[in-house]
Short mmCIF file of C-alpha atoms in Angstrom, two decimals:
data_model
loop_
_atom_site.label_atom_id
_atom_site.label_comp_id
_atom_site.label_asym_id
_atom_site.label_seq_id
_atom_site.Cartn_x
_atom_site.Cartn_y
_atom_site.Cartn_z
CA GLY A 11 83.41 -7.35 229.08
CA ILE A 12 80.23 -5.81 227.80
CA GLN A 13 80.13 -4.77 224.14
CA VAL A 14 78.92 -1.30 223.20
CA GLU A 15 78.18 -0.51 219.58
CA GLN A 16 77.31 2.94 218.29
CA SER A 17 75.84 3.87 214.95
CA PRO A 18 76.36 5.54 212.63
CA PRO A 19 80.12 6.01 213.01
CA ASP A 20 80.01 9.28 211.07
CA LEU A 21 77.18 11.70 210.37
CA ILE A 22 77.11 14.92 208.39
CA LEU A 23 74.11 17.22 208.78
CA GLN A 24 72.98 20.50 207.42
CA GLU A 25 72.36 23.04 210.14
CA GLY A 26 68.75 22.81 211.30
CA ALA A 27 68.36 19.10 210.55
CA ASN A 28 67.40 16.45 213.10
CA SER A 29 69.31 13.25 213.85
CA THR A 30 69.16 10.05 215.86
CA LEU A 31 72.21 8.31 217.25
CA ARG A 32 71.98 4.74 218.45
CA CYS A 33 73.79 2.75 221.14
CA ASN A 34 73.41 -1.03 221.46
CA PHE A 35 74.85 -2.94 224.39
CA SER A 36 75.29 -6.63 224.98
CA ASP A 37 74.27 -7.08 228.63
CA SER A 38 72.12 -5.62 231.38
CA VAL A 39 73.40 -2.31 232.69
CA ASN A 40 72.88 -0.23 235.81
CA ASN A 41 74.26 2.97 234.35
CA LEU A 42 74.19 4.51 230.89
CA GLN A 43 75.59 7.90 230.04
CA TRP A 44 75.76 9.96 226.85
CA PHE A 45 78.70 12.34 226.39
CA HIS A 46 79.64 14.96 223.85
CA GLN A 47 83.36 15.35 223.24
CA ASN A 48 84.02 18.82 221.89
CA PRO A 49 86.87 19.76 219.53
CA TRP A 50 89.07 20.60 222.55
CA GLY A 51 88.72 17.06 223.85
CA GLN A 52 86.49 17.85 226.81
CA LEU A 53 83.83 15.30 227.70
CA ILE A 54 80.52 16.93 228.41
CA ASN A 55 77.90 14.95 230.31
CA LEU A 56 74.66 15.00 228.33
CA PHE A 57 72.47 12.43 230.01
CA TYR A 58 72.54 9.86 232.74
CA ILE A 59 69.81 7.52 231.52
CA PRO A 60 69.88 3.83 232.53
CA SER A 61 66.21 3.64 231.52
CA GLY A 62 63.37 5.85 230.37
CA THR A 63 63.35 9.15 228.52
CA LYS A 64 64.88 12.51 229.34
CA GLN A 65 64.97 15.82 227.54
CA ASN A 66 67.31 18.79 227.81
CA GLY A 67 66.61 21.56 225.35
CA ARG A 68 67.15 20.34 221.80
CA LEU A 69 68.52 17.02 223.04
CA SER A 70 66.62 14.05 224.29
CA ALA A 71 67.49 10.45 225.04
CA THR A 72 65.62 7.21 225.46
CA THR A 73 66.93 3.95 226.88
CA VAL A 74 65.02 0.71 226.51
CA ALA A 75 66.94 -1.41 228.99
CA THR A 76 64.99 -4.61 228.27
CA GLU A 77 65.98 -4.40 224.61
CA ARG A 78 69.51 -3.17 225.35
CA TYR A 79 69.65 0.01 223.37
CA SER A 80 69.60 3.75 223.81
CA LEU A 81 68.87 6.58 221.39
CA LEU A 82 70.07 10.16 221.43
CA TYR A 83 67.99 12.66 219.50
CA ILE A 84 69.34 15.99 218.34
CA SER A 85 66.80 18.41 216.92
CA SER A 86 67.44 21.61 214.97
CA SER A 87 71.17 20.89 214.90
CA GLN A 88 73.68 23.73 215.22
CA THR A 89 77.33 23.93 214.25
CA THR A 90 78.23 23.86 217.94
CA ASP A 91 76.76 20.36 218.12
CA SER A 92 79.70 19.08 216.08
CA GLY A 93 82.03 16.66 217.80
CA VAL A 94 81.99 13.05 218.88
CA TYR A 95 79.11 11.57 220.84
CA PHE A 96 79.88 8.65 223.14
CA CYS A 97 77.62 6.19 224.83
CA ALA A 98 79.04 4.50 227.93
CA VAL A 99 77.53 1.77 230.07
CA GLN A 100 78.31 0.26 233.43
CA THR A 101 77.55 -3.17 234.82
CA GLY A 102 78.00 -4.02 238.45
CA ALA A 103 80.23 -1.81 240.53
CA ASN A 104 83.00 -1.12 238.09
CA ASN A 105 83.95 1.19 235.31
CA LEU A 106 82.15 2.59 232.32
CA PHE A 107 82.56 0.78 229.01
CA PHE A 108 82.61 3.19 226.09
CA GLY A 109 81.51 2.76 222.51
CA THR A 110 83.72 4.06 219.72
CA GLY A 111 81.50 7.08 219.21
CA THR A 112 79.56 8.85 216.47
CA ARG A 113 81.40 11.74 214.83
CA LEU A 114 78.88 14.45 214.00
CA THR A 115 79.67 17.31 211.65
CA VAL A 116 77.07 20.05 211.28
CA ILE A 117 77.64 22.29 208.28
CA PRO A 118 76.17 25.80 208.03
CA ASP B 23 85.76 25.92 239.87
CA ALA B 24 85.60 22.57 238.16
CA ASP B 25 84.46 19.60 240.22
CA VAL B 26 87.21 17.38 238.79
CA THR B 27 90.53 19.07 238.07
CA GLN B 28 93.37 17.51 236.14
CA THR B 29 96.92 18.83 235.95
CA PRO B 30 98.73 19.39 233.72
CA ARG B 31 96.35 19.94 230.79
CA ASN B 32 99.08 19.30 228.25
CA ARG B 33 102.51 17.69 228.55
CA ILE B 34 105.23 16.83 226.07
CA THR B 35 108.08 14.69 227.29
CA LYS B 36 110.72 12.24 226.14
CA THR B 37 110.87 8.47 226.17
CA GLY B 38 112.11 7.07 229.47
CA LYS B 39 110.99 9.99 231.62
CA ARG B 40 108.83 9.56 234.70
CA ILE B 41 105.51 11.40 234.42
CA MET B 42 102.84 12.07 237.00
CA LEU B 43 99.33 13.21 236.16
CA GLU B 44 97.28 14.57 239.00
CA CYS B 45 93.57 14.63 239.67
CA SER B 46 91.64 16.31 242.44
CA GLN B 47 87.91 16.50 243.06
CA THR B 48 85.56 18.57 245.15
CA LYS B 49 82.51 16.32 244.76
CA GLY B 50 83.22 14.29 247.88
CA HIS B 51 83.05 11.06 245.90
CA ASP B 52 84.72 7.90 247.11
CA ARG B 53 85.25 6.41 243.66
CA MET B 54 87.89 7.69 241.29
CA TYR B 55 89.02 6.42 237.89
CA TRP B 56 91.75 6.93 235.32
CA TYR B 57 90.91 6.37 231.65
CA ARG B 58 92.92 6.61 228.48
CA GLN B 59 91.62 7.64 225.05
CA ASP B 60 93.45 6.87 221.81
CA PRO B 61 92.53 8.61 218.53
CA GLY B 62 89.27 7.37 217.05
CA LEU B 63 88.45 5.24 220.06
CA GLY B 64 86.41 5.42 223.20
CA LEU B 65 87.91 5.57 226.67
CA ARG B 66 89.49 2.54 228.34
CA LEU B 67 90.05 2.05 232.04
CA ILE B 68 93.58 2.09 233.45
CA TYR B 69 93.00 1.99 237.23
CA TYR B 70 90.19 2.66 239.65
CA SER B 71 89.87 3.25 243.37
CA PHE B 72 86.78 2.84 245.55
CA ASP B 73 88.42 4.46 248.57
CA VAL B 74 91.87 5.39 249.85
CA LYS B 75 92.76 1.80 250.69
CA ASP B 76 91.14 0.14 247.68
CA ILE B 77 92.95 0.35 244.33
CA ASN B 78 92.28 -1.93 241.39
CA LYS B 79 93.73 -2.54 237.97
CA GLY B 80 91.64 -1.84 234.94
CA GLU B 81 91.75 -3.12 231.40
CA ILE B 82 95.10 -1.54 230.41
CA SER B 83 97.15 -1.07 233.60
CA ASP B 84 100.53 -2.29 232.30
CA GLY B 85 103.11 0.50 232.36
CA TYR B 86 101.10 2.62 234.81
CA SER B 87 100.83 3.00 238.56
CA VAL B 88 98.51 5.06 240.75
CA SER B 89 98.39 6.61 244.19
CA ARG B 90 95.29 7.62 246.14
CA GLN B 91 96.77 10.21 248.47
CA ALA B 92 93.44 11.24 249.95
CA GLN B 93 89.76 10.89 249.17
CA ALA B 94 90.02 13.92 246.92
CA LYS B 95 93.28 13.08 245.13
CA PHE B 96 94.20 10.32 242.71
CA SER B 97 97.41 10.47 240.67
CA LEU B 98 98.57 8.41 237.71
CA SER B 99 102.25 7.73 237.05
CA LEU B 100 104.15 6.50 234.05
CA GLU B 101 107.41 5.21 235.50
CA SER B 102 109.26 5.13 232.18
CA ALA B 103 107.20 6.70 229.43
CA ILE B 104 107.13 5.18 225.95
CA PRO B 105 105.74 6.66 222.73
CA ASN B 106 102.69 4.37 222.57
CA GLN B 107 101.50 5.91 225.83
CA THR B 108 100.83 9.11 223.90
CA ALA B 109 97.11 9.66 224.45
CA LEU B 110 94.43 11.78 226.09
CA TYR B 111 94.02 10.85 229.76
CA PHE B 112 90.87 11.42 231.78
CA CYS B 113 90.18 11.27 235.48
CA ALA B 114 86.63 10.62 236.67
CA THR B 115 84.76 10.36 239.95
CA GLY B 116 81.69 8.35 240.84
CA GLY B 117 79.20 8.26 243.63
CA GLU B 118 78.94 5.61 246.31
CA LYS B 119 76.45 3.57 244.37
CA SER B 120 77.35 1.88 241.11
CA ASN B 121 74.24 3.24 239.45
CA GLN B 122 75.25 6.86 239.83
CA PRO B 123 76.81 8.87 237.00
CA GLN B 124 80.53 9.43 236.61
CA HIS B 125 81.93 12.94 236.26
CA PHE B 126 85.00 13.62 234.14
CA GLY B 127 87.84 16.11 234.25
CA ASP B 128 88.87 18.06 231.15
CA GLY B 129 91.62 15.62 230.25
CA THR B 130 95.42 15.71 230.00
CA ARG B 131 96.93 15.55 226.53
CA LEU B 132 100.22 13.64 226.86
CA SER B 133 102.77 13.36 224.05
CA ILE B 134 105.84 11.19 224.41
CA LEU B 135 108.59 11.72 221.88
#
């Protein structure tokens, strides 16, 4: 199946700092989603972004499908941003393939 | 109300017991999925269903079975639970087209002693 690599695996930020998370994938995709998994285990949909750029408040994402990567930007980080961020991609008509995530810790 | 509802949210049981996890959705989606998450890893697909009569195995289906009782309901069963099936289980739904986003339930935390 398709390979999904996320970097960095762990990230520690001071509150207020900005960060960029990266997702590389090994094949063409027709769906790409970013999720935030909170400390209670819930998966929160952040973006559906198979291509292009989207913004939602302090978060934005860009996917360059031709180069097979996506970036998630977090600006002015807050402690509530802590958790694990997953990138997941889909090829064809089947399931999402998940990366192993970036664990973000924001310290006050 | 949540669009994708999983029950129970937490379950502790013993080895050898039969377990059923239930999922219901109000999004009207045809496609439903069961995923499993182990600590430190992303989600992996167990089974998926594109409609009531179409059920397919995923990457890690051994030891699991599913039932699509209706368009809105998709249940996952562990016929004889074993400790290495301890994990966080997610149900998801997807739209008719493969390029539409998937929507996840809040997960079921299953512990098998």
